CSV table of C-alpha atoms in Angstrom, one decimal:
chain,number,residue,atom,x,y,z
R,196,MET,CA,0.0,0.0,0.0
R,197,ILE,CA,1.4,3.4,-1.0
R,198,ARG,CA,1.1,5.8,1.9
R,199,SER,CA,3.7,8.5,1.5
R,200,ARG,CA,5.5,8.2,-1.8
R,201,ARG,CA,8.5,10.5,-2.3
R,202,ILE,CA,10.8,10.8,-5.3
R,203,ARG,CA,14.3,12.2,-5.0
R,204,PRO,CA,17.7,12.2,-6.8
R,205,LEU,CA,19.8,9.1,-6.3
R,206,THR,CA,23.2,9.4,-4.7
R,207,PRO,CA,26.1,6.9,-4.5
R,208,ARG,CA,25.2,6.3,-0.9
R,209,ASP,CA,21.8,5.0,-1.9
R,210,LEU,CA,23.2,2.1,-4.0
R,211,ASP,CA,23.2,-0.4,-1.2
R,212,ARG,CA,19.6,0.3,-0.4
R,213,LEU,CA,18.2,-0.4,-3.8
R,214,PRO,CA,15.8,-3.3,-4.3
R,215,GLY,CA,15.7,-5.7,-7.2
R,216,PRO,CA,16.6,-9.1,-8.5
R,217,TYR,CA,20.3,-8.6,-7.8
R,218,ALA,CA,19.9,-7.7,-4.1
R,219,ASP,CA,20.2,-10.2,-1.3
R,220,ASP,CA,16.6,-9.8,-0.2
R,221,ASP,CA,13.4,-8.0,-1.0
R,222,HIS,CA,14.4,-5.0,1.2
R,223,GLY,CA,17.3,-4.2,-1.1
R,224,SER,CA,20.4,-5.1,0.9
R,225,ALA,CA,23.3,-5.6,-1.4
R,226,PRO,CA,26.4,-7.7,-1.1
R,227,ALA,CA,29.2,-6.5,1.1
R,228,ASN,CA,31.1,-4.8,-1.7
R,229,GLY,CA,28.2,-2.5,-2.4
R,230,LYS,CA,27.8,-3.8,-6.0
R,231,PRO,CA,24.7,-6.0,-6.6
R,232,ARG,CA,25.2,-9.1,-8.7
R,233,GLY,CA,24.7,-8.4,-12.4
R,234,TRP,CA,24.9,-4.6,-11.8
R,235,VAL,CA,25.7,-2.3,-14.7
R,236,ALA,CA,27.4,0.3,-12.5
R,237,ASP,CA,29.3,0.6,-9.3
R,238,ALA,CA,29.9,3.1,-6.5
R,239,ASP,CA,33.0,4.6,-8.1
R,240,TRP,CA,31.1,5.2,-11.4
R,241,ALA,CA,28.2,6.7,-9.5
R,242,GLU,CA,30.5,9.1,-7.7
R,243,GLU,CA,32.0,10.2,-11.0
R,244,VAL,CA,28.5,10.8,-12.5
R,245,THR,CA,27.4,12.7,-9.4
R,246,ARG,CA,30.5,14.9,-9.5
R,247,GLN,CA,30.2,15.8,-13.2
R,248,TRP,CA,26.5,15.6,-13.8
R,249,GLY,CA,24.7,16.0,-10.5
R,250,SER,CA,22.8,12.7,-10.0
R,251,CYS,CA,23.1,9.2,-11.2
R,252,GLY,CA,19.3,8.7,-11.3
R,253,VAL,CA,16.2,8.9,-9.1
R,254,MET,CA,14.6,6.7,-6.4
R,255,ALA,CA,11.1,6.4,-5.0
R,256,SER,CA,10.4,5.6,-1.3
R,257,ASN,CA,7.2,4.8,0.6
R,258,ALA,CA,7.1,5.1,4.4
R,259,GLY,CA,10.9,5.1,4.4
R,260,ARG,CA,11.3,2.0,2.2
R,261,VAL,CA,12.9,2.3,-1.2
R,262,ILE,CA,10.3,0.9,-3.7
R,263,GLY,CA,11.8,1.8,-7.0
R,264,TYR,CA,14.6,3.5,-8.9
R,265,LEU,CA,16.0,4.5,-12.3
R,266,ILE,CA,19.8,4.9,-13.0
R,267,ALA,CA,20.7,7.4,-15.7
R,268,ALA,CA,23.7,9.2,-17.1
R,269,PRO,CA,24.8,11.4,-19.9
R,270,PRO,CA,26.2,9.5,-22.9
R,271,GLU,CA,29.8,10.5,-22.3
R,272,LEU,CA,29.7,9.0,-18.8
R,273,LEU,CA,28.2,5.6,-19.6
R,274,PRO,CA,30.1,2.7,-18.0
R,275,LYS,CA,32.9,1.9,-20.4
R,276,ASP,CA,32.2,-1.9,-20.4
R,277,ALA,CA,28.5,-1.4,-21.2
R,278,THR,CA,27.8,-3.0,-24.6
R,279,PHE,CA,25.6,0.0,-25.6
R,280,ALA,CA,28.0,2.7,-24.5
R,281,ALA,CA,28.9,3.7,-28.1
R,282,GLY,CA,25.3,3.6,-29.4
R,283,ALA,CA,23.6,6.4,-27.5
R,284,SER,CA,22.8,9.7,-29.1
R,285,ARG,CA,24.8,12.7,-28.1
R,286,ASP,CA,21.7,14.8,-27.3
R,287,ALA,CA,20.1,12.3,-24.9
R,288,ALA,CA,20.5,11.3,-21.3
R,289,VAL,CA,20.4,7.5,-21.0
R,290,LEU,CA,18.4,5.2,-18.7
R,291,LEU,CA,20.7,2.3,-17.8
R,292,THR,CA,18.5,0.2,-15.6
R,293,GLY,CA,15.7,0.4,-13.0
R,294,PHE,CA,13.3,-1.6,-10.9
R,295,VAL,CA,10.0,-1.2,-9.0
R,296,VAL,CA,9.1,-3.6,-6.2
R,297,GLU,CA,6.4,-5.9,-7.4
R,298,GLU,CA,3.7,-5.0,-4.8
R,299,PHE,CA,4.0,-1.3,-5.9
R,300,ARG,CA,3.6,-1.9,-9.6
R,301,GLY,CA,0.5,-0.6,-11.3
R,302,HIS,CA,0.4,2.5,-9.2
R,303,GLY,CA,2.3,4.9,-11.5
R,304,VAL,CA,5.7,4.6,-9.6
R,305,GLY,CA,7.6,3.7,-12.8
R,306,ARG,CA,6.0,6.5,-14.8
R,307,GLN,CA,6.7,9.0,-12.1
R,308,LEU,CA,10.4,7.9,-12.0
R,309,VAL,CA,10.7,8.4,-15.7
R,310,GLN,CA,9.1,11.9,-15.5
R,311,SER,CA,11.6,12.8,-12.8
R,312,VAL,CA,14.6,11.7,-14.9
R,313,ALA,CA,13.1,13.5,-17.8
R,314,ALA,CA,12.8,16.7,-15.7
R,315,LEU,CA,16.4,16.4,-14.8
R,316,GLY,CA,17.3,15.9,-18.4
R,317,VAL,CA,15.5,19.1,-19.3
R,318,ARG,CA,17.4,20.9,-16.6
R,319,ARG,CA,20.6,19.7,-18.2
R,320,SER,CA,19.4,20.9,-21.7
R,321,TYR,CA,19.1,17.4,-23.2
R,322,ARG,CA,16.6,16.9,-26.0
R,323,ALA,CA,15.6,13.4,-25.1
R,324,LEU,CA,15.9,10.3,-23.0
R,325,GLU,CA,17.1,7.1,-24.5
R,326,ALA,CA,17.2,3.5,-23.2
R,327,PHE,CA,18.4,0.2,-24.6
R,328,GLY,CA,15.5,-2.1,-23.9
R,329,THR,CA,15.2,-5.9,-23.9
R,330,SER,CA,12.6,-8.1,-25.4
R,331,LEU,CA,13.8,-11.1,-23.4
R,332,PRO,CA,11.6,-12.4,-20.6
R,333,GLY,CA,12.7,-12.6,-17.0
R,334,PRO,CA,14.7,-10.3,-14.8
R,335,GLY,CA,17.8,-8.5,-16.1
R,336,PRO,CA,19.6,-5.2,-16.0
R,337,LEU,CA,18.0,-3.8,-19.2
R,338,LEU,CA,14.5,-2.4,-19.0
R,339,PRO,CA,11.7,-4.3,-20.8
R,340,VAL,CA,10.7,-2.9,-24.2
R,341,GLY,CA,7.0,-3.2,-23.4
R,342,TRP,CA,7.4,-1.1,-20.2
R,343,LEU,CA,9.4,1.6,-22.0
R,344,THR,CA,6.9,2.0,-24.7
R,345,ALA,CA,4.1,2.1,-22.1
R,346,VAL,CA,5.7,5.1,-20.3
R,347,GLY,CA,6.3,7.1,-23.5
R,348,PHE,CA,9.4,5.8,-25.3
R,349,GLU,CA,9.4,5.0,-29.0
R,350,ILE,CA,11.7,2.6,-30.9
R,351,ALA,CA,14.5,4.6,-32.6
R,352,ARG,CA,16.7,1.8,-33.7
R,353,PRO,CA,15.0,-1.6,-34.2
R,354,HIS,CA,16.7,-4.7,-33.0
R,355,PRO,CA,15.2,-8.2,-32.3
R,356,VAL,CA,16.5,-8.3,-28.7
R,357,THR,CA,17.9,-4.9,-27.6
R,358,PRO,CA,16.4,-2.0,-29.5
R,359,ARG,CA,17.3,1.6,-28.7
R,360,LEU,CA,14.3,3.6,-27.6
R,361,ARG,CA,13.9,7.4,-27.3
R,362,MET,CA,11.6,9.9,-25.6
R,363,GLU,CA,11.6,13.5,-26.9
R,364,LEU,CA,11.6,15.9,-24.0
R,365,ARG,CA,10.6,19.2,-25.7
R,366,SER,CA,8.3,18.1,-28.4
R,367,THR,CA,5.3,19.9,-27.0
R,368,VAL,CA,4.6,22.9,-24.9
R,369,ARG,CA,2.4,20.8,-22.6
R,370,ARG,CA,5.2,18.4,-21.9
R,371,ARG,CA,7.6,21.3,-21.2
R,372,PHE,CA,5.2,22.6,-18.5
R,373,GLU,CA,4.7,19.2,-17.0
R,374,LEU,CA,8.4,18.5,-16.7
R,375,THR,CA,9.0,22.0,-15.2
R,376,ALA,CA,6.4,21.1,-12.5
R,377,VAL,CA,8.0,17.7,-11.8
R,378,LEU,CA,11.4,19.3,-11.5
R,379,SER,CA,10.1,21.8,-9.0
R,380,ARG,CA,8.8,19.1,-6.8
R,381,LEU,CA,11.9,16.9,-7.2
R,382,THR,CA,14.5,19.5,-6.3
R,383,GLY,CA,12.3,20.7,-3.4
R,384,LEU,CA,13.0,17.3,-1.7
R,385,VAL,CA,16.8,17.7,-1.8
R,386,ALA,CA,18.2,21.1,-1.4
R,387,ARG,CA,21.5,21.3,-3.2
R,388,PRO,CA,23.3,23.7,-5.6
R,389,ALA,CA,23.1,23.0,-9.3
R,390,PRO,CA,26.0,20.8,-10.4
R,391,PRO,CA,28.4,22.0,-13.1
R,392,GLU,CA,27.7,21.1,-16.7
R,393,PRO,CA,29.5,18.0,-18.0
R,394,ALA,CA,32.9,18.7,-19.4
R,395,ASN,CA,33.1,19.3,-23.2
R,396,TYR,CA,29.3,19.3,-23.5
R,397,GLU,CA,27.5,22.1,-25.4
R,398,PRO,CA,23.9,22.4,-24.3
R,399,ALA,CA,21.3,21.9,-27.0
R,400,ARG,CA,19.3,24.9,-28.2
R,401,PHE,CA,15.6,24.8,-28.9
R,402,ASP,CA,13.4,26.9,-31.1
R,403,ARG,CA,10.1,28.4,-29.9
R,404,ALA,CA,8.1,25.5,-31.1
R,405,GLY,CA,10.4,23.3,-29.0
């Protein structure tokens, strides 16, 4: 039962609290090295993303329990050993992985997490979110294609197993206002100065039709 849902930026200190199929139990405790089995990123990588970009994703909690998360990064800071690191578009922030605890699915938690990452992407002047989904059944680090399309992504590069999907962030005025409102709520939960822009990144420019 969802009683007091909160969404906030994810920090490296949160990694050992995250739930999912790679944690030791349903409460999200991770192995002693702080790196869940099958993970696509580790604490050192998360620290680097946080230092250069400001956050390595977002997490949702309910009554103090972490119930879901999404991990994201700019394309130039994707883990070097990720098979999709070279395939992401330069103008898009990338969702690497995520999870929502089963008993909280169907309540909009995943969609709210995506909206929160999208709002952070707008703040960083990215044009879109991208994700490399999977059509394979069962748990895994990549997000399911069906779920990604259900929350607003469209297939940008077809592939029988791991297509690249994309969500435009400034395609409509309505979406721009929606993401501005989400960002206002998100940043209000964690007071922190705006992080520096990623090195060697030129913010995208948008016309009035955006």
